[in-house]
Amino acid sequence: MALKLVIGNKNYSSWSMRPWLAMRAADIAFEEVFIPLYTGEADKKRILGFTGSGKVPVLLDGEVTVWDSLAIIEYAAERFPQARLWPEDRASRAHARSISAEMHSGFAALRNECGMNLHRPVGGVPLSAQARADIARIQHIWLECRARYDKFGPLLFGTFSGADAMFAPVVHRFRTYAIEVAPELRAYMDAMMALPAFQEWTSAGLAETLVIDRFETA
Ligand SMILES: N[C@@H](CCC(=O)N[C@@H](CS)C(=O)NCC(=O)O)C(=O)O
């Protein structure tokens, strides 16, 4: 039975993007179940029919339900080891998991002040000191990865990994909110944006016409 990934609007749902991109970039086949976000009770009930968390993404694999973006990436990595979603080397794998967990549990100011919104015209917004600190920390994380793993390829750990998937919405945020990045990080962002899976998600998001007013403020 095919895996099913329940996701929200591609234009806005950064948490949906992460496991979708991880699985698509790693050539793991799945069906998509789209539930528009914040439309009212009926769609919320549909999400609740899949998970009591009431949130997307959710992965359905036969009898197994996995909710929460990072748990889904972990599950996919375990279920499809040939997809190599985490680096093979144990120390690098620990590094990839650490930065993925840091992304998952942190950077609230950046996430709140610069929500993912693919069709937003490019331009800066005034940022709080905390959001600026989040941006600096993310750039430090990326620079450290690039310095260590550049020899293996252009992504955080050389070749594509779950860590790139976890930071993919930040690539969109840095682009749409015109956030200045170091030149070597521009090259990383370009490499991410050139991934066919990243482009597929982005084109589909840009083709969406549903507008969520609360995410259109910045
Ligand atoms: N920590 C969760 C966050 C999931 C989340 O906040 N999802 C949002 C969409 S990006 C959602 O489902 N919102 C709908 C709602 O709260 O009704 C994860 O990593 O998956």
Coordinates of N, CA and C and ligand atoms in Angstrom, one line a residue:
M1 N 0.9 -1.2 0.0 CA 0.0 0.0 0.0 C 0.9 1.3 0.0
A2 N 0.5 2.2 -0.8 CA 1.3 3.4 -1.0 C 1.3 4.3 0.3
L3 N 2.4 4.9 0.6 CA 2.5 5.8 1.7 C 1.7 7.0 1.3
K4 N 1.0 7.6 2.4 CA 0.3 8.9 2.1 C 0.9 9.9 3.0
L5 N 1.1 11.1 2.5 CA 1.5 12.3 3.3 C 0.5 13.3 3.3
V6 N 0.0 13.6 4.4 CA -1.1 14.7 4.6 C -0.3 16.0 4.8
I7 N -0.6 16.9 3.9 CA 0.0 18.2 4.0 C -0.9 19.4 3.9
G8 N -0.4 20.6 4.2 CA -1.3 21.8 4.0 C -0.8 22.5 2.8
N9 N -1.2 23.8 2.7 CA -0.9 24.7 1.6 C 0.6 24.7 1.3
K10 N 0.9 24.5 0.0 CA 2.4 24.5 -0.3 C 2.9 25.9 -0.2
N11 N 2.1 26.9 -0.4 CA 2.6 28.3 -0.3 C 3.0 28.7 1.1
Y12 N 2.3 28.1 2.1 CA 2.5 28.6 3.5 C 3.1 27.5 4.4
S13 N 2.8 26.3 4.2 CA 3.0 25.3 5.2 C 4.5 24.8 5.2
S14 N 5.3 25.5 6.0 CA 6.7 25.1 6.1 C 6.9 23.8 6.7
W15 N 6.1 23.4 7.7 CA 6.3 22.1 8.3 C 5.9 21.0 7.3
S16 N 4.9 21.2 6.5 CA 4.6 20.2 5.5 C 5.8 20.1 4.5
M17 N 6.4 21.2 4.1 CA 7.4 21.2 3.1 C 8.6 20.2 3.5
R18 N 8.9 20.2 4.8 CA 10.1 19.5 5.2 C 10.1 18.0 4.9
P19 N 9.1 17.2 5.4 CA 9.1 15.8 5.0 C 8.8 15.5 3.6
W20 N 7.9 16.4 3.0 CA 7.6 16.2 1.6 C 8.9 16.3 0.7
L21 N 9.7 17.3 1.0 CA 11.0 17.5 0.3 C 11.9 16.3 0.5
A22 N 12.0 15.9 1.8 CA 12.9 14.8 2.1 C 12.6 13.6 1.3
M23 N 11.3 13.3 1.3 CA 10.9 12.0 0.6 C 11.0 12.2 -0.9
R24 N 10.6 13.3 -1.4 CA 10.6 13.5 -2.9 C 12.1 13.5 -3.4
A25 N 12.9 14.3 -2.7 CA 14.3 14.3 -3.1 C 15.0 13.0 -3.0
A26 N 14.6 12.2 -2.0 CA 15.2 10.8 -1.9 C 14.5 9.8 -2.7
D27 N 13.5 10.2 -3.6 CA 12.9 9.2 -4.5 C 12.0 8.2 -3.7
I28 N 11.4 8.6 -2.6 CA 10.5 7.7 -1.9 C 9.1 8.0 -2.4
A29 N 8.5 7.0 -2.9 CA 7.1 7.2 -3.5 C 6.1 7.4 -2.4
F30 N 5.2 8.4 -2.7 CA 4.1 8.6 -1.7 C 2.9 9.3 -2.4
E31 N 1.7 9.2 -1.9 CA 0.6 10.0 -2.4 C 0.4 11.1 -1.5
E32 N -0.1 12.2 -2.1 CA -0.3 13.4 -1.3 C -1.8 13.6 -0.9
V33 N -2.0 13.9 0.3 CA -3.4 14.3 0.7 C -3.3 15.8 1.1
F34 N -4.0 16.6 0.4 CA -4.0 18.0 0.6 C -5.2 18.5 1.5
I35 N -4.9 19.2 2.6 CA -6.0 19.7 3.4 C -5.7 21.2 3.5
P36 N -6.5 22.1 3.0 CA -6.2 23.5 3.1 C -6.3 23.9 4.6
L37 N -5.4 24.8 5.0 CA -5.2 25.2 6.4 C -6.1 26.4 6.7
Y38 N -6.6 26.4 8.0 CA -7.3 27.6 8.5 C -8.5 28.0 7.7
T39 N -9.2 27.0 7.2 CA -10.4 27.3 6.4 C -11.7 27.2 7.3
G40 N -11.5 26.6 8.5 CA -12.7 26.4 9.3 C -12.8 25.0 9.9
E41 N -13.9 24.7 10.5 CA -14.0 23.4 11.2 C -13.9 22.2 10.4
A42 N -14.5 22.2 9.2 CA -14.6 21.0 8.4 C -13.2 20.4 8.1
D43 N -12.3 21.3 7.6 CA -10.9 20.9 7.3 C -10.1 20.5 8.5
K44 N -10.4 21.3 9.6 CA -9.7 20.9 10.9 C -10.1 19.5 11.3
K45 N -11.4 19.2 11.1 CA -11.9 17.9 11.5 C -11.2 16.8 10.6
R46 N -10.9 17.1 9.4 CA -10.3 16.1 8.5 C -8.8 15.9 9.0
I47 N -8.2 16.9 9.5 CA -6.8 16.7 10.0 C -6.9 15.9 11.3
L48 N -7.9 16.2 12.1 CA -8.1 15.5 13.4 C -8.4 14.0 13.2
G49 N -9.0 13.8 12.0 CA -9.3 12.4 11.6 C -8.0 11.6 11.4
F50 N -6.9 12.3 11.1 CA -5.6 11.6 10.9 C -4.8 11.6 12.2
T51 N -4.8 12.7 12.9 CA -4.0 12.8 14.1 C -4.6 13.7 15.2
G52 N -4.6 13.3 16.4 CA -5.2 14.1 17.5 C -4.4 15.4 17.7
S53 N -3.2 15.5 17.1 CA -2.4 16.8 17.2 C -3.1 17.9 16.5
G54 N -4.0 17.5 15.5 CA -4.7 18.6 14.7 C -3.8 19.3 13.8
K55 N -2.6 18.8 13.5 CA -1.7 19.6 12.7 C -1.1 18.7 11.6
V56 N -0.8 19.3 10.5 CA 0.0 18.6 9.4 C 1.4 19.0 9.5
P57 N 2.3 18.2 9.0 CA 2.2 17.0 8.2 C 1.9 15.7 9.0
V58 N 1.3 14.7 8.3 CA 1.1 13.4 8.9 C 1.4 12.4 7.8
L59 N 2.2 11.3 8.2 CA 2.5 10.3 7.3 C 1.7 9.0 7.6
L60 N 1.1 8.4 6.6 CA 0.3 7.2 6.9 C 1.0 6.1 6.1
D61 N 1.4 5.0 6.8 CA 2.1 3.9 6.2 C 1.3 2.6 6.7
G62 N 0.3 2.3 5.9 CA -0.6 1.2 6.4 C -1.2 1.5 7.8
E63 N -0.8 0.6 8.7 CA -1.4 0.8 10.1 C -0.6 1.9 10.9
V64 N 0.5 2.3 10.3 CA 1.4 3.2 11.1 C 1.0 4.7 10.7
T65 N 0.8 5.5 11.8 CA 0.6 6.9 11.6 C 1.8 7.7 12.3
V66 N 2.4 8.6 11.5 CA 3.5 9.4 12.1 C 3.2 10.8 11.9
W67 N 3.1 11.6 13.0 CA 2.9 13.0 12.8 C 4.1 13.8 13.3
D68 N 4.2 15.0 12.9 CA 5.3 15.9 13.2 C 6.4 15.7 12.2
S69 N 6.9 16.8 11.6 CA 7.8 16.8 10.5 C 9.1 16.0 10.8
L70 N 9.7 16.2 11.9 CA 11.0 15.5 12.1 C 10.8 14.0 12.3
A71 N 9.7 13.7 13.0 CA 9.5 12.3 13.3 C 9.2 11.6 11.9
I72 N 8.6 12.3 11.0 CA 8.3 11.6 9.7 C 9.6 11.4 8.9
I73 N 10.5 12.4 9.0 CA 11.8 12.2 8.3 C 12.6 11.1 8.9
E74 N 12.6 11.0 10.3 CA 13.2 9.9 11.0 C 12.6 8.5 10.5
Y75 N 11.3 8.5 10.4 CA 10.6 7.3 10.1 C 11.0 6.9 8.6
A76 N 11.0 7.9 7.7 CA 11.3 7.6 6.3 C 12.8 7.1 6.2
A77 N 13.7 7.7 7.0 CA 15.1 7.3 7.0 C 15.2 5.8 7.4
E78 N 14.4 5.4 8.4 CA 14.5 4.1 9.0 C 13.9 3.1 8.0
R79 N 12.7 3.5 7.5 CA 11.9 2.6 6.6 C 12.6 2.4 5.2
F80 N 13.3 3.4 4.8 CA 14.0 3.4 3.4 C 15.5 3.7 3.6
P81 N 16.2 2.8 4.2 CA 17.7 3.1 4.5 C 18.4 3.4 3.2
Q82 N 18.0 2.8 2.1 CA 18.7 3.1 0.8 C 18.6 4.5 0.4
A83 N 17.6 5.3 0.9 CA 17.4 6.7 0.6 C 18.5 7.6 1.2
R84 N 19.2 7.0 2.2 CA 20.3 7.7 2.9 C 19.9 9.2 3.3
L85 N 18.9 9.2 4.0 CA 18.4 10.6 4.5 C 19.3 11.2 5.6
W86 N 20.1 10.4 6.2 CA 21.1 10.9 7.2 C 22.5 10.5 6.7
P87 N 23.5 11.3 7.0 CA 24.9 10.9 6.6 C 25.3 9.5 7.1
E88 N 26.1 8.8 6.4 CA 26.5 7.5 6.8 C 27.4 7.5 8.0
D89 N 28.3 8.5 8.1 CA 29.3 8.6 9.2 C 28.5 9.0 10.5
R90 N 28.8 8.2 11.6 CA 28.1 8.4 12.8 C 28.2 9.9 13.3
A91 N 29.4 10.4 13.3 CA 29.6 11.8 13.9 C 28.8 12.8 13.0
S92 N 28.9 12.6 11.7 CA 28.2 13.5 10.8 C 26.7 13.4 11.0
R93 N 26.3 12.2 11.2 CA 24.8 11.9 11.4 C 24.4 12.6 12.7
A94 N 25.2 12.5 13.7 CA 24.8 13.2 15.0 C 24.8 14.7 14.8
H95 N 25.7 15.2 14.0 CA 25.7 16.6 13.7 C 24.4 17.0 12.9
A96 N 24.1 16.2 11.9 CA 22.9 16.5 11.1 C 21.6 16.4 11.9
R97 N 21.6 15.5 12.9 CA 20.4 15.4 13.7 C 20.3 16.6 14.7
S98 N 21.5 17.0 15.2 CA 21.5 18.1 16.1 C 21.0 19.4 15.5
I99 N 21.5 19.7 14.3 CA 21.0 20.9 13.7 C 19.5 20.8 13.2
S100 N 19.1 19.6 12.9 CA 17.7 19.4 12.5 C 16.8 19.6 13.7
A101 N 17.2 19.1 14.9 CA 16.4 19.2 16.1 C 16.5 20.7 16.5
E102 N 17.6 21.4 16.4 CA 17.7 22.8 16.7 C 16.7 23.6 15.9
M103 N 16.6 23.3 14.6 CA 15.7 23.9 13.7 C 14.2 23.7 14.2
H104 N 14.0 22.4 14.5 CA 12.6 22.0 14.8 C 12.1 22.6 16.1
S105 N 13.0 22.8 17.1 CA 12.6 23.3 18.4 C 12.9 24.8 18.6
G106 N 13.5 25.5 17.6 CA 13.9 26.8 17.8 C 13.6 27.8 16.8
F107 N 14.2 29.0 16.8 CA 14.1 30.0 15.8 C 12.6 30.5 15.7
A108 N 12.0 30.6 16.8 CA 10.6 31.1 16.9 C 10.4 32.5 16.3
A109 N 11.4 33.4 16.7 CA 11.2 34.8 16.3 C 11.3 34.9 14.7
L110 N 12.3 34.2 14.1 CA 12.3 34.2 12.7 C 11.1 33.6 12.1
R111 N 10.6 32.5 12.6 CA 9.4 31.8 12.1 C 8.2 32.7 12.2
N112 N 8.1 33.5 13.3 CA 6.9 34.3 13.5 C 7.0 35.6 12.6
E113 N 8.2 36.2 12.5 CA 8.3 37.5 11.8 C 8.4 37.3 10.3
C114 N 8.9 36.2 9.9 CA 9.1 35.9 8.5 C 8.4 34.6 8.1
G115 N 7.2 34.6 8.1 CA 6.4 33.3 7.8 C 6.7 32.9 6.3
M116 N 6.7 31.6 6.1 CA 6.9 31.2 4.7 C 5.7 31.6 3.9
N117 N 6.0 32.2 2.8 CA 4.9 32.7 1.9 C 5.5 32.9 0.5
L118 N 5.4 31.8 -0.3 CA 6.2 31.8 -1.5 C 5.9 32.9 -2.5
H119 N 4.6 33.3 -2.5 CA 4.2 34.3 -3.5 C 4.4 35.7 -3.0
R120 N 4.9 35.9 -1.8 CA 5.2 37.2 -1.3 C 6.2 38.0 -2.1
P121 N 6.0 39.2 -2.5 CA 7.0 39.9 -3.3 C 8.3 40.1 -2.4
V122 N 9.4 39.9 -3.0 CA 10.7 40.0 -2.3 C 10.9 41.3 -1.7
G123 N 11.3 41.4 -0.4 CA 11.6 42.6 0.2 C 11.8 42.4 1.7
G124 N 12.5 43.3 2.4 CA 12.8 43.2 3.8 C 11.6 43.7 4.7
V125 N 11.7 43.3 5.9 CA 10.8 43.7 7.0 C 11.6 44.1 8.2
P126 N 11.1 45.0 9.0 CA 11.9 45.3 10.2 C 11.9 44.1 11.1
L127 N 13.1 43.7 11.7 CA 13.2 42.5 12.4 C 13.6 42.8 13.9
S128 N 13.0 42.0 14.8 CA 13.4 42.1 16.2 C 14.9 41.7 16.4
A129 N 15.4 42.0 17.5 CA 16.8 41.6 17.8 C 16.8 40.0 17.9
Q130 N 15.8 39.4 18.4 CA 15.8 38.0 18.5 C 15.8 37.3 17.1
A131 N 15.0 37.9 16.2 CA 14.9 37.3 14.8 C 16.3 37.5 14.2
R132 N 17.0 38.6 14.4 CA 18.3 38.8 13.9 C 19.3 37.8 14.5
A133 N 19.1 37.5 15.7 CA 20.0 36.5 16.4 C 19.7 35.1 15.8
D134 N 18.4 34.8 15.5 CA 18.1 33.5 14.9 C 18.8 33.4 13.5
I135 N 18.7 34.5 12.7 CA 19.3 34.5 11.4 C 20.9 34.3 11.5
A136 N 21.5 35.0 12.5 CA 22.9 34.8 12.6 C 23.3 33.4 13.0
R137 N 22.5 32.8 13.9 CA 22.7 31.4 14.4 C 22.6 30.4 13.2
I138 N 21.6 30.6 12.4 CA 21.4 29.7 11.2 C 22.5 29.8 10.3
Q139 N 23.0 31.1 10.0 CA 24.1 31.2 9.1 C 25.4 30.6 9.7
H140 N 25.5 30.7 11.0 CA 26.7 30.0 11.6 C 26.6 28.5 11.4
I141 N 25.4 28.0 11.6 CA 25.2 26.5 11.4 C 25.5 26.1 10.0
W142 N 25.0 26.9 9.1 CA 25.2 26.5 7.6 C 26.7 26.7 7.3
L143 N 27.4 27.7 7.8 CA 28.8 28.0 7.4 C 29.6 26.8 8.0
E144 N 29.3 26.4 9.2 CA 30.1 25.3 9.8 C 29.9 24.0 8.9
C145 N 28.7 23.7 8.5 CA 28.5 22.6 7.7 C 29.2 22.7 6.3
R146 N 29.1 23.9 5.7 CA 29.8 24.0 4.4 C 31.3 23.9 4.6
A147 N 31.9 24.4 5.6 CA 33.3 24.3 5.8 C 33.7 22.8 6.0
R148 N 32.9 22.1 6.7 CA 33.3 20.7 7.0 C 33.0 19.7 5.9
Y149 N 31.9 20.0 5.2 CA 31.4 18.9 4.2 C 31.5 19.4 2.7
D150 N 32.0 20.5 2.5 CA 32.1 21.0 1.1 C 32.7 20.0 0.2
K151 N 33.7 19.3 0.7 CA 34.4 18.3 -0.2 C 33.5 17.2 -0.7
F152 N 32.3 17.0 -0.1 CA 31.4 16.0 -0.5 C 30.3 16.4 -1.4
G153 N 30.1 17.8 -1.6 CA 29.1 18.3 -2.4 C 28.6 19.6 -1.9
P154 N 27.6 20.2 -2.6 CA 27.2 21.6 -2.3 C 26.1 21.8 -1.1
L155 N 25.6 20.7 -0.6 CA 24.6 20.8 0.4 C 25.2 20.7 1.8
L156 N 24.3 20.8 2.8 CA 24.9 20.9 4.2 C 25.9 19.8 4.6
F157 N 25.5 18.6 4.2 CA 26.4 17.5 4.5 C 27.0 16.9 3.2
G158 N 27.1 17.8 2.2 CA 27.6 17.3 0.9 C 26.4 17.0 0.0
T159 N 26.0 15.7 0.2 CA 24.8 15.3 -0.6 C 23.5 15.6 0.3
F160 N 22.4 15.5 -0.4 CA 21.1 15.8 0.3 C 20.9 15.0 1.5
S161 N 20.4 15.6 2.6 CA 20.0 14.9 3.8 C 18.8 15.5 4.4
G162 N 18.3 14.8 5.5 CA 17.2 15.3 6.2 C 17.4 16.7 6.8
A163 N 18.7 17.1 7.0 CA 19.0 18.4 7.5 C 18.7 19.5 6.5
D164 N 19.0 19.2 5.2 CA 18.6 20.2 4.2 C 17.1 20.4 4.1
A165 N 16.4 19.2 4.3 CA 14.9 19.3 4.3 C 14.4 20.2 5.4
M166 N 15.0 20.0 6.6 CA 14.6 20.8 7.8 C 14.8 22.3 7.6
F167 N 15.9 22.6 6.8 CA 16.2 24.1 6.7 C 15.6 24.6 5.4
A168 N 15.0 23.8 4.5 CA 14.5 24.3 3.2 C 13.6 25.5 3.3
P169 N 12.6 25.5 4.2 CA 11.8 26.7 4.3 C 12.5 28.0 4.7
V170 N 13.7 27.8 5.4 CA 14.5 29.0 5.7 C 15.1 29.5 4.4
V171 N 15.4 28.7 3.5 CA 16.0 29.1 2.2 C 14.9 30.0 1.5
H172 N 13.7 29.6 1.6 CA 12.6 30.5 1.0 C 12.5 31.8 1.8
R173 N 12.6 31.7 3.2 CA 12.4 32.9 4.0 C 13.6 33.9 3.7
F174 N 14.8 33.4 3.6 CA 15.9 34.3 3.4 C 15.7 34.9 2.0
R175 N 15.2 34.2 1.0 CA 15.0 34.7 -0.3 C 13.9 35.8 -0.3
T176 N 12.7 35.4 0.2 CA 11.6 36.4 0.1 C 11.7 37.6 1.0
Y177 N 12.4 37.4 2.1 CA 12.6 38.6 3.0 C 13.9 39.3 2.8
A178 N 14.5 39.0 1.7 CA 15.8 39.6 1.2 C 16.8 39.7 2.3
I179 N 17.0 38.6 3.0 CA 18.0 38.6 4.1 C 19.4 38.4 3.6
E180 N 20.3 39.2 4.0 CA 21.7 39.1 3.5 C 22.4 37.9 4.0
V181 N 23.0 37.2 3.1 CA 23.8 36.0 3.5 C 25.2 36.0 3.0
A182 N 26.1 35.4 3.6 CA 27.5 35.3 3.1 C 27.5 34.6 1.8
P183 N 28.5 35.0 0.9 CA 28.5 34.4 -0.5 C 28.5 32.9 -0.5
E184 N 29.2 32.2 0.4 CA 29.2 30.7 0.3 C 27.9 30.2 0.7
L185 N 27.1 31.0 1.4 CA 25.7 30.5 1.8 C 24.8 30.8 0.6
R186 N 25.0 31.8 -0.1 CA 24.2 32.1 -1.3 C 24.4 30.8 -2.3
A187 N 25.6 30.3 -2.3 CA 25.8 29.1 -3.2 C 25.0 27.9 -2.6
Y188 N 25.0 27.8 -1.3 CA 24.2 26.7 -0.7 C 22.7 26.9 -1.1
M189 N 22.2 28.1 -0.9 CA 20.8 28.4 -1.2 C 20.5 28.1 -2.7
D190 N 21.4 28.5 -3.6 CA 21.2 28.2 -5.0 C 21.2 26.7 -5.3
A191 N 22.1 26.0 -4.6 CA 22.1 24.5 -4.8 C 20.7 23.9 -4.3
M192 N 20.2 24.5 -3.2 CA 18.9 24.0 -2.7 C 17.8 24.3 -3.7
M193 N 17.8 25.6 -4.2 CA 16.7 26.0 -5.1 C 16.8 25.3 -6.4
A194 N 18.0 24.7 -6.8 CA 18.1 24.0 -8.0 C 17.7 22.6 -7.9
L195 N 17.4 22.1 -6.7 CA 17.0 20.7 -6.6 C 15.6 20.5 -7.3
P196 N 15.4 19.5 -8.1 CA 14.1 19.3 -8.8 C 13.0 19.2 -7.8
A197 N 13.2 18.6 -6.6 CA 12.1 18.5 -5.6 C 11.8 19.8 -5.1
F198 N 12.8 20.7 -4.8 CA 12.5 22.0 -4.3 C 11.7 22.8 -5.3
Q199 N 12.1 22.7 -6.6 CA 11.4 23.4 -7.6 C 10.0 23.0 -7.8
E200 N 9.8 21.6 -7.7 CA 8.5 21.1 -7.8 C 7.5 21.6 -6.7
W201 N 8.0 21.6 -5.5 CA 7.2 22.2 -4.4 C 6.9 23.7 -4.6
T202 N 8.0 24.4 -5.0 CA 7.8 25.9 -5.2 C 6.8 26.2 -6.3
S203 N 6.9 25.5 -7.4 CA 6.0 25.8 -8.5 C 4.6 25.5 -8.1
A204 N 4.4 24.4 -7.4 CA 3.0 24.0 -7.0 C 2.5 25.1 -6.0
G205 N 3.4 25.6 -5.1 CA 3.0 26.6 -4.1 C 2.6 27.9 -4.8
L206 N 3.4 28.2 -5.8 CA 3.2 29.5 -6.5 C 1.9 29.4 -7.3
A207 N 1.5 28.2 -7.7 CA 0.3 28.1 -8.5 C -1.0 28.1 -7.6
E208 N -0.8 28.0 -6.3 CA -2.0 28.0 -5.4 C -2.6 29.4 -5.4
T209 N -3.9 29.4 -5.2 CA -4.6 30.8 -5.2 C -5.2 31.0 -3.8
L210 N -5.2 30.0 -3.0 CA -5.8 30.2 -1.7 C -5.0 31.2 -0.8
V211 N -5.6 32.2 -0.2 CA -4.9 33.2 0.6 C -5.3 33.0 2.0
I212 N -4.3 32.9 2.9 CA -4.6 32.9 4.3 C -4.2 34.3 4.9
D213 N -5.3 35.0 5.2 CA -5.0 36.5 5.6 C -4.0 36.6 6.7
R214 N -4.1 35.7 7.7 CA -3.2 35.9 8.9 C -1.7 35.8 8.5
F215 N -1.5 35.2 7.4 CA 0.0 35.1 7.0 C 0.4 36.1 5.9
E216 N -0.5 37.1 5.7 CA -0.2 38.0 4.6 C 0.1 39.4 5.2
T217 N 0.5 39.4 6.5 CA 0.7 40.7 7.2 C 2.1 41.3 6.9
A218 N 3.1 40.5 6.8 CA 4.5 41.1 6.7 C 4.8 41.4 5.2
Ligands
LIG1 N1 5.9 20.8 15.2 C1 5.0 20.4 14.2 C2 4.3 21.7 13.7 C3 3.2 21.4 12.8 C4 2.4 22.6 12.5 O1 2.4 23.6 13.2 N2 1.6 22.6 11.4 C5 0.8 23.7 10.9 C6 0.9 24.0 9.5 S1 2.6 24.5 9.0 C7 -0.7 23.3 11.1 O2 -1.1 22.1 10.9 N3 -1.6 24.2 11.4 C8 -3.0 24.0 11.3 C9 -3.7 24.2 12.6 O3 -3.1 24.5 13.7 O4 -5.0 24.2 12.6 C10 5.8 19.7 13.1 O5 7.0 19.8 13.1 O6 5.2 19.0 12.2

